[in-house]
Tab-separated table of C-alpha atoms and ligand atoms in Angstrom:
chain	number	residue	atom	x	y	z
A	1	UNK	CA	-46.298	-40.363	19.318
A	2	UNK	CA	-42.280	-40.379	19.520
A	3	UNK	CA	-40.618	-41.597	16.142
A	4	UNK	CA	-43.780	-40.951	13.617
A	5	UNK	CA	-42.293	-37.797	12.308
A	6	UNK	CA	-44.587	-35.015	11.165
A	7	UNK	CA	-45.129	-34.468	7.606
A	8	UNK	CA	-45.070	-30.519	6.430
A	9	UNK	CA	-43.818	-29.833	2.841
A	10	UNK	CA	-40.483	-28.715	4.875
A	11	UNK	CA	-39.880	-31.810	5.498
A	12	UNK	CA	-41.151	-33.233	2.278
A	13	UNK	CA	-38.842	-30.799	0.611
A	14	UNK	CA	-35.660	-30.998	3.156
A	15	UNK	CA	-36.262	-35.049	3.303
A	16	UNK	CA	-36.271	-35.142	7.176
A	17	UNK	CA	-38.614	-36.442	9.606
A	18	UNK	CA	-39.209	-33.099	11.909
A	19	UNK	CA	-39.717	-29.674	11.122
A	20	UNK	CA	-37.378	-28.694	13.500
A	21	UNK	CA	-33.829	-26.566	12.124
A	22	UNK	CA	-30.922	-25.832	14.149
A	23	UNK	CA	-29.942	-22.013	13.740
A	24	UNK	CA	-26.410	-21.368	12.056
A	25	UNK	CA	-25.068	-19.589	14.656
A	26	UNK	CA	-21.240	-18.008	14.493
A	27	UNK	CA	-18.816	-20.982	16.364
A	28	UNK	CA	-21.750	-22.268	17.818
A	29	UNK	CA	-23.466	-24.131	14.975
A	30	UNK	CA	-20.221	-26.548	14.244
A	31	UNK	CA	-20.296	-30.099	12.976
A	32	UNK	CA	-20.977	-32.149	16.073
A	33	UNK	CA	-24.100	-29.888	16.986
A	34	UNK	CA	-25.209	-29.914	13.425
A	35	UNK	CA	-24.497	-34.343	13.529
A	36	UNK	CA	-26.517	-34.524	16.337
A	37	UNK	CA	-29.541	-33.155	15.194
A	38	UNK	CA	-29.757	-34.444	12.007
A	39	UNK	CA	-29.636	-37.551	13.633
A	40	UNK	CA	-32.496	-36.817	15.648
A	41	UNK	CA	-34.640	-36.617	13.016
A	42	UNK	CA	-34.420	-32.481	12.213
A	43	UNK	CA	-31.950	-30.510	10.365
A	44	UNK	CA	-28.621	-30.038	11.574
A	45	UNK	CA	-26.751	-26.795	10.091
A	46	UNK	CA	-22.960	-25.347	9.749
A	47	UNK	CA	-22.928	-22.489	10.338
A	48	UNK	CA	-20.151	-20.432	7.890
A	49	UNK	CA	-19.874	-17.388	9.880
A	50	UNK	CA	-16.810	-15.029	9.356
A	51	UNK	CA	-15.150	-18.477	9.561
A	52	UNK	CA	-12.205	-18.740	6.269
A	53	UNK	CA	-13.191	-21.374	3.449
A	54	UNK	CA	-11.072	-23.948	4.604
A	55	UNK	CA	-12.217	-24.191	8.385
A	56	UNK	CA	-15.800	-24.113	6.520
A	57	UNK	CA	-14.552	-27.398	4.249
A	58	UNK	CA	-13.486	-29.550	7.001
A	59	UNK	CA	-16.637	-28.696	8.964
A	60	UNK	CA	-18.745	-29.853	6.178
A	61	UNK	CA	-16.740	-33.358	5.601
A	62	UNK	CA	-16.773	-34.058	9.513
A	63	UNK	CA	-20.028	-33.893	9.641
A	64	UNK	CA	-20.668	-36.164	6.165
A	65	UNK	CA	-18.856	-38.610	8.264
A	66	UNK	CA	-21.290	-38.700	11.577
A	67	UNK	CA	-24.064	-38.740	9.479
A	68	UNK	CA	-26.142	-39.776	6.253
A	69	UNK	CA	-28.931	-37.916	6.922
A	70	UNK	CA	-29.679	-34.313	5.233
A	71	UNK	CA	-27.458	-31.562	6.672
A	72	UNK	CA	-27.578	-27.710	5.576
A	73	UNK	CA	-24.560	-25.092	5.821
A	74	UNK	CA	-25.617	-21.122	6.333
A	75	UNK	CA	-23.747	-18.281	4.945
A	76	UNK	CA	-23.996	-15.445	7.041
A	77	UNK	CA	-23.614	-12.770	4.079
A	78	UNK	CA	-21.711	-10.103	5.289
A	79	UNK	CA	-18.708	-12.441	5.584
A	80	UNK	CA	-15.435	-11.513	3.960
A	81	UNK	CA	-15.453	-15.083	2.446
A	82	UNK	CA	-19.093	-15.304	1.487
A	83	UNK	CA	-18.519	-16.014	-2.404
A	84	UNK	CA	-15.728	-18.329	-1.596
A	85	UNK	CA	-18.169	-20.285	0.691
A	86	UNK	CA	-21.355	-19.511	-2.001
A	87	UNK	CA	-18.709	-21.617	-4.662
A	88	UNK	CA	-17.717	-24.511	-1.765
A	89	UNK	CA	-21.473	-25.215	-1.169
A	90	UNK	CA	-21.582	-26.551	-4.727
A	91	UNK	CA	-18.166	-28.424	-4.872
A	92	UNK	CA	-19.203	-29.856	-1.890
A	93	UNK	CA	-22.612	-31.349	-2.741
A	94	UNK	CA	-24.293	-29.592	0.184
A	95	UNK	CA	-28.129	-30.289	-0.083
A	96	UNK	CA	-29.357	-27.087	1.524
A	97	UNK	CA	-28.579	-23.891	2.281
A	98	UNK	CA	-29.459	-20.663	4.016
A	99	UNK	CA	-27.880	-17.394	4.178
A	100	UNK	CA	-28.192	-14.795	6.847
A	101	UNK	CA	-27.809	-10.839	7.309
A	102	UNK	CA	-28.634	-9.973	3.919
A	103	UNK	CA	-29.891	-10.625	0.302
A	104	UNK	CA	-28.048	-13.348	-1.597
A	105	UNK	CA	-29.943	-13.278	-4.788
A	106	UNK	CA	-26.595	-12.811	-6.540
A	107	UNK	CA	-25.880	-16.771	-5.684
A	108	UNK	CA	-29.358	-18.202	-6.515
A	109	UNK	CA	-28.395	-19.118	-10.123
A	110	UNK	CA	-25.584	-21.265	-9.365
A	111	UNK	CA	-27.180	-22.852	-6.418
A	112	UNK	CA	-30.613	-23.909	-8.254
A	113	UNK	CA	-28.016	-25.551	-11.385
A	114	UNK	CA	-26.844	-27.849	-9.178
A	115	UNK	CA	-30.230	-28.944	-7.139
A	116	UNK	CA	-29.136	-26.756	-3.906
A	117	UNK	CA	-32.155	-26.592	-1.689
A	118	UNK	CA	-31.923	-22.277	-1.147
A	119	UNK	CA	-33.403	-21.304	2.195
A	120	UNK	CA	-32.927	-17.177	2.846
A	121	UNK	CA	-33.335	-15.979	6.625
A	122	UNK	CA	-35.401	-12.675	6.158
A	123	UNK	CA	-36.780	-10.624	8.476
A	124	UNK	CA	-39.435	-7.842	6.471
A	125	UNK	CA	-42.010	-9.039	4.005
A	126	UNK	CA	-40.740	-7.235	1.504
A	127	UNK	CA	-37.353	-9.394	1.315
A	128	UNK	CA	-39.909	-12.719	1.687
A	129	UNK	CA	-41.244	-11.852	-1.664
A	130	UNK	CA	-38.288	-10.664	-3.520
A	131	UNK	CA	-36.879	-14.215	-2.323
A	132	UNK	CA	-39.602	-16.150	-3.252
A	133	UNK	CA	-39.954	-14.160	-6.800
A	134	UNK	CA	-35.898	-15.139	-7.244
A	135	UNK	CA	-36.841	-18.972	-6.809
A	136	UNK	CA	-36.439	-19.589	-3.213
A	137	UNK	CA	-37.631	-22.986	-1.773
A	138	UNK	CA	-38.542	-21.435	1.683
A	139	UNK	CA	-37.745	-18.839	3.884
A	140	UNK	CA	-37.006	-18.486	7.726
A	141	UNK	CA	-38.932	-15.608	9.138
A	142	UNK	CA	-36.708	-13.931	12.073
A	143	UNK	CA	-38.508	-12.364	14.452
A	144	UNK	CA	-36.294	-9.510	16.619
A	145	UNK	CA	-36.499	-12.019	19.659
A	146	UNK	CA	-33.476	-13.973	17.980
A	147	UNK	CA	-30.594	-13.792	19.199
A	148	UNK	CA	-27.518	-12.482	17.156
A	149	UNK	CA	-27.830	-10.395	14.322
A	150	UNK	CA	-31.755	-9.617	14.157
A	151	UNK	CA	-34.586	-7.597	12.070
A	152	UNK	CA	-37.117	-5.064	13.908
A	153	UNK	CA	-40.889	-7.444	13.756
A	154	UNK	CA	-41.792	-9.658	15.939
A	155	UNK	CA	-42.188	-13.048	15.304
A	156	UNK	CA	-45.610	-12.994	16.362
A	157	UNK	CA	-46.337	-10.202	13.554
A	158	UNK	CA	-43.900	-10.984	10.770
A	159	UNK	CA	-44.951	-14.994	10.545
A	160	UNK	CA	-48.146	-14.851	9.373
A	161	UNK	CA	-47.407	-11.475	7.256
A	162	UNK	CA	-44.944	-13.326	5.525
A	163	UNK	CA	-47.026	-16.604	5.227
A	164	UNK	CA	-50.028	-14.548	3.696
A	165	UNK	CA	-47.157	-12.574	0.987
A	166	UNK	CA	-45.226	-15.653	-0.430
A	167	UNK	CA	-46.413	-19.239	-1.509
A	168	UNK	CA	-43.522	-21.428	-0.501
A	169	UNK	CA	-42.957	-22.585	2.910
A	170	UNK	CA	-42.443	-20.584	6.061
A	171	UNK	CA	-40.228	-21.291	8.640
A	172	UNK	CA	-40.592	-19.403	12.119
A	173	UNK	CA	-37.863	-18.327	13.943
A	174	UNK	CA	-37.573	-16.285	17.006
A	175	UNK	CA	-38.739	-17.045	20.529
A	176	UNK	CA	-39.459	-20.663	19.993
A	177	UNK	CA	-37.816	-23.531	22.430
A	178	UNK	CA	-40.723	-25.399	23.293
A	179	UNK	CA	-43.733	-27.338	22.029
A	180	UNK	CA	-45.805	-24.329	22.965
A	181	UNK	CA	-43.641	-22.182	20.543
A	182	UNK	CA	-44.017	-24.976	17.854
A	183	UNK	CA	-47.318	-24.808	18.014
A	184	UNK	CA	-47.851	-21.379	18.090
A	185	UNK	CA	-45.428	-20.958	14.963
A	186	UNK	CA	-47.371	-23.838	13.341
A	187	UNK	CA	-51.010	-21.616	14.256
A	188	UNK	CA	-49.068	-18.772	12.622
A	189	UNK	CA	-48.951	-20.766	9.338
A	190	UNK	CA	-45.183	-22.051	9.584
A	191	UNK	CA	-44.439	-25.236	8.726
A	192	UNK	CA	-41.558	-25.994	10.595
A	193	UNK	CA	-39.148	-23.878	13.383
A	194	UNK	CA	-36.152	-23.128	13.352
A	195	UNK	CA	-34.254	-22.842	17.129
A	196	UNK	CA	-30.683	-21.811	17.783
A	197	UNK	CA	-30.612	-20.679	21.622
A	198	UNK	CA	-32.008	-24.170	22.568
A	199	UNK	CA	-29.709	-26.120	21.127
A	200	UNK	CA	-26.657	-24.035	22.641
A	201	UNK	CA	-27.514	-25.695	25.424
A	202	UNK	CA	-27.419	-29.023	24.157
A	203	UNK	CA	-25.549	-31.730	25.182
A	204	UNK	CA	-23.754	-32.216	22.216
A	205	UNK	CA	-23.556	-28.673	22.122
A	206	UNK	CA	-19.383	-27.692	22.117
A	207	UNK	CA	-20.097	-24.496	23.628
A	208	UNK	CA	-18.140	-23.576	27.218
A	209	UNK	CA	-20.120	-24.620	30.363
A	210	UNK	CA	-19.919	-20.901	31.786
A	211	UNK	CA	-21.995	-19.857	28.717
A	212	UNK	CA	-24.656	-22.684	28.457
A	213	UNK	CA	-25.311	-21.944	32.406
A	214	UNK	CA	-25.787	-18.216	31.723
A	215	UNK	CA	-28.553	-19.394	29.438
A	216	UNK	CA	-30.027	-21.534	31.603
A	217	UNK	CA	-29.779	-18.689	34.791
A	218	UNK	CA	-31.039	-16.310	32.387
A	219	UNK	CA	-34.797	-14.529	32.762
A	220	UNK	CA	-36.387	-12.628	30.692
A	221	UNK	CA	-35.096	-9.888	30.675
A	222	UNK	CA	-31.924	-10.630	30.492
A	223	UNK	CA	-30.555	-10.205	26.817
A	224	UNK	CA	-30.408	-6.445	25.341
A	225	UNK	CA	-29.937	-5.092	21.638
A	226	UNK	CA	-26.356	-3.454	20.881
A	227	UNK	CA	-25.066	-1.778	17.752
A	228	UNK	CA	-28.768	-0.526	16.408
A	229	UNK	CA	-26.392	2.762	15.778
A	230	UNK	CA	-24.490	0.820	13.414
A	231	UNK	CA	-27.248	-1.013	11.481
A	232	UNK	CA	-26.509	-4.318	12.603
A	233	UNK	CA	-28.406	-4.797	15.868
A	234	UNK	CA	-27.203	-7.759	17.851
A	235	UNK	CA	-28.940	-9.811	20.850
A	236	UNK	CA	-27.180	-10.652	23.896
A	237	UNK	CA	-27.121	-11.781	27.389
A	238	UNK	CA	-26.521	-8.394	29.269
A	239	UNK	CA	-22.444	-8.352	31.045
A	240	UNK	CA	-19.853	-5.888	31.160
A	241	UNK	CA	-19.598	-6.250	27.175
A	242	UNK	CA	-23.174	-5.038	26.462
A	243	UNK	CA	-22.807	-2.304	28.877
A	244	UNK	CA	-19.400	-1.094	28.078
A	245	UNK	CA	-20.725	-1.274	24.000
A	246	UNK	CA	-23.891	0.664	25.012
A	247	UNK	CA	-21.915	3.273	27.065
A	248	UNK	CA	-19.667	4.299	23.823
A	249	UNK	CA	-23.122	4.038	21.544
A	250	UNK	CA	-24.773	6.406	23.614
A	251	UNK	CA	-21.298	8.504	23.277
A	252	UNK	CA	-21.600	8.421	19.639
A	253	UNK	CA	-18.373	6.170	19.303
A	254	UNK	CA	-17.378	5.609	15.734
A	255	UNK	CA	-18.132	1.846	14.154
A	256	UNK	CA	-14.701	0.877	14.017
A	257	UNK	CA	-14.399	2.210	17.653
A	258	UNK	CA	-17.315	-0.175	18.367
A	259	UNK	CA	-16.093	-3.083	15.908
A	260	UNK	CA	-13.012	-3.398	17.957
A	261	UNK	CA	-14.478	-3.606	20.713
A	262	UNK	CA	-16.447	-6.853	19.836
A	263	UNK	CA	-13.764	-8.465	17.798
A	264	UNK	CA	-12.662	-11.964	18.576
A	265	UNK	CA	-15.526	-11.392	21.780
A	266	UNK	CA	-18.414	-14.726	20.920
A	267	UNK	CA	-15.602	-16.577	20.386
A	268	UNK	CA	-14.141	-15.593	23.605
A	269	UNK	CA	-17.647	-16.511	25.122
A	270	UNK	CA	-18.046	-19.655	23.177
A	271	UNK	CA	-14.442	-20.984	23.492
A	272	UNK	CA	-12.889	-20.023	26.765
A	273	UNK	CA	-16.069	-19.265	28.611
A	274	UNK	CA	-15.215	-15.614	29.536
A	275	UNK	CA	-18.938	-14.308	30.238
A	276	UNK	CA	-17.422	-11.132	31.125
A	277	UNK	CA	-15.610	-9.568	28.034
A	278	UNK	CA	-17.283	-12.414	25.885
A	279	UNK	CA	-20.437	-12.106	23.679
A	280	UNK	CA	-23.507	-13.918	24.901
A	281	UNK	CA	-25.238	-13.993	21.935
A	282	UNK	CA	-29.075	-15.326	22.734
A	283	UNK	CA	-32.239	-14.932	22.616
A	284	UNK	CA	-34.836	-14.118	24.394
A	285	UNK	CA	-36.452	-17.488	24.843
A	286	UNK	CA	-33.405	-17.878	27.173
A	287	UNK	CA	-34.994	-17.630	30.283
A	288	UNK	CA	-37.432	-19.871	29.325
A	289	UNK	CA	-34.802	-22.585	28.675
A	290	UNK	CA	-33.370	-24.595	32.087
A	291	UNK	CA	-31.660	-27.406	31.097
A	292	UNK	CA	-29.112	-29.040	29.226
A	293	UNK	CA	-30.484	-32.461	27.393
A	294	UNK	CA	-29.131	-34.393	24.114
A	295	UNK	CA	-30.141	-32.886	21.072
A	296	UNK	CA	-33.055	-36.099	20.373
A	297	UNK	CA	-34.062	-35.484	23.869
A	298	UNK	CA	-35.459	-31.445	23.028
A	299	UNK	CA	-36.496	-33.055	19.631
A	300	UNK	CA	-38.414	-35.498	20.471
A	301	UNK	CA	-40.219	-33.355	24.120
A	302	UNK	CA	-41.029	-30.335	21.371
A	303	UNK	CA	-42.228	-32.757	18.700
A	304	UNK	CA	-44.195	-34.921	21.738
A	305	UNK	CA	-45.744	-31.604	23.265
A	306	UNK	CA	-46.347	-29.521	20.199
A	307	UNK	CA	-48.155	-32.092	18.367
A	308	UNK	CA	-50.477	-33.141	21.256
A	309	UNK	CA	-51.754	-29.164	21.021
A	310	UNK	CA	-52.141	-29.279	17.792
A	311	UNK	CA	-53.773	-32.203	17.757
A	312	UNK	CA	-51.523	-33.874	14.740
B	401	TUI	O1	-27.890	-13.578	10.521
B	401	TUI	C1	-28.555	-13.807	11.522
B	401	TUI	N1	-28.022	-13.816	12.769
B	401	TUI	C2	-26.704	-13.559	13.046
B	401	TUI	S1	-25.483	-13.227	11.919
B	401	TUI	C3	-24.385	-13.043	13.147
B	401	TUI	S2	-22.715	-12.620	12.857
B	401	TUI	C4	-22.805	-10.907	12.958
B	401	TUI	N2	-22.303	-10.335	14.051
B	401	TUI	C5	-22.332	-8.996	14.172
B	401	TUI	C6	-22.923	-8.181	13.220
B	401	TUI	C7	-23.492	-8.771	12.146
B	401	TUI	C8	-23.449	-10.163	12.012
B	401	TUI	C9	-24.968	-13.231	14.348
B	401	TUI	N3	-26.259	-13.540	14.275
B	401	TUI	N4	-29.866	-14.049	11.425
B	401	TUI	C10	-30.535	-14.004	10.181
B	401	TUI	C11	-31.021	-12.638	9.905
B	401	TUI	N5	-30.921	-12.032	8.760
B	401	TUI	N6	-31.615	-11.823	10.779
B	401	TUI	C12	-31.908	-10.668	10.133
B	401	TUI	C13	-31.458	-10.826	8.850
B	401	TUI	C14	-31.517	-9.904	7.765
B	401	TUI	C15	-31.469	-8.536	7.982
B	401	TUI	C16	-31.490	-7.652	6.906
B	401	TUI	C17	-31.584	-10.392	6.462
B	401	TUI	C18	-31.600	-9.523	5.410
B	401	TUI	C19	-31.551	-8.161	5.632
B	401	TUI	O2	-31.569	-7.261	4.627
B	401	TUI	C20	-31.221	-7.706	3.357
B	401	TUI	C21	-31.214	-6.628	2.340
B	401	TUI	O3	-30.103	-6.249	1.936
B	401	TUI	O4	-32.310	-6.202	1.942
């Protein structure tokens, strides 16, 4: 079963063997994660983050060099340098792109002139359909089990609402990091996943030991939701952080009081390990995942395992 691929129109439109997509997570999602599983056979992503255009331009030539094979970049929209990075997508010839925490209808034009493959990350039907009525390829549905920045549905609800309300292709997102989640997402009408807390733990992964082994010690309940006050709700492993942040919510601290007190922290986390003040952004498939394997090796178990219960 290994190495036959799957065919969904994802992959027919992406030009990949497996619907599987790495998440674009903030200093996470950086060009050797994104080489590595491309080369497995799914789609390897950059992701832009708050990062400044330049540290986004070498990113997306380093990982040109590792590999041939179809690579995306995501712009996480409420980035100071999001139109900078919109414009650097183009010069650069990136095939595909998709945006995060918020509507980036404003770039579609520019990105369909030059053949961009546009892939939003939504998380409400109503966005799905505005996106696929502005000319979108596909859309990731983000169910709140994500971690990071995340919507209010559950993946379990919001797939197949979102499958029924658009005609392009869905990809789920949420609580999947393992052929069972594959092929519930696929029974949901998906047509390919997309998985960022699995592949933190990935070999290949550049991400500080201290913070791939709270993954892997992490159960379910383990993550919690911070900043809902502000109106960007973020998933994390629970530490002093996410109490401390929740502490000054509940006091009805002010946004910049709050800002502060997460600036600089996932990279902190990712970086120099601190899993004390740092951000463990994850979801909560966490404490379902317990060990660290290459990138091909989770590709190629998910593939092996989801398509044996779905019988493809
Ligand atoms: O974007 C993500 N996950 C992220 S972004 C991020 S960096 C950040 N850190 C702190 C605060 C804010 C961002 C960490 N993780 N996932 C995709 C996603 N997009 N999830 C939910 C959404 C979303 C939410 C609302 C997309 C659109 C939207 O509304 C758009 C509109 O304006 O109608």
């Amino acid at each position: 079963m290994h190495g036959q691929g799957m065919e969904t129109r994802i992959t027919k439109l992406l030009g990949i063997q497996y619907p599987i997509i790495q998440g674009g997570m903030a200093w996470v999602a950086e060009y050797n994660l994104a080489a590595a599983v491309s080369e497995a056979g799914g789609l390897g992503l950059i992701g832009a983050a708050n990062a400044p255009v330049e540290v986004v331009r070498t990113q997306i030539r380093k990982v040109k060099e590792l590999t041939d094979k179809p690579f995306g970049v995501n712009i996480m929209l409420l980035s100071p340098a999001a139109e900078e990075v919109a414009k650097l997508v183009v010069k650069e010839k990136v095939p595909i792109v998709t945006t995060g925490a918020g509507n980036p209808e404003k770039y579609f034009k520019m990105w369909k002139e030059v053949g961009i493959k546009v892939i939003p990350v939504v998380a409400s039907v109503a966005l799905a359909k505005r996106m696929a009525r502005y000319g979108a390829d596909a859309v990731v549905a983000e169910g709140q089990e994500s971690g990071g920045h995340i919507g209010e549905q559950s993946t379990m609800t919001l797939v197949p609402q979102i499958v029924d309300a658009i005609d392009i292709p869905v990809i789920a997102a949420g609580g999947i990091g393992d052929g069972r989640g594959f092929a519930a997402a696929f029974m949901l009408g998906a047509e390919a996943v997309q998985m960022g807390t699995r592949f933190v733990v990935s070999k290949e992964s550049t991400v500080h030991g201290n913070y791939k082994q709270k993954i892997i010690k992490a159960k379910d309940i383990d993550s919690e939701v911070t900043g809902r006050s502000t109106g960007h709700p973020v998933r994390s492993l629970r530490n002093k952080k996410t109490r401390e942040y929740l502490k000054l919510e509940q006091q009805g601290a002010s946004f910049e009081e709050l800002e502060y007190l997460t600036l600089g922290s996932l990279r902190k986390a990712v970086q120099e390990g601190d899993v004390v003040e740092g951000s463990l952004m994850a979801g909560q498939v966490a404490g379902l995942i317990c060990r660290e394997q290459t990138c091909k090796e989770m590709i190629e178990e998910i593939m092996s395992e989801g398509k044996a219960l779905l019988k493809r």
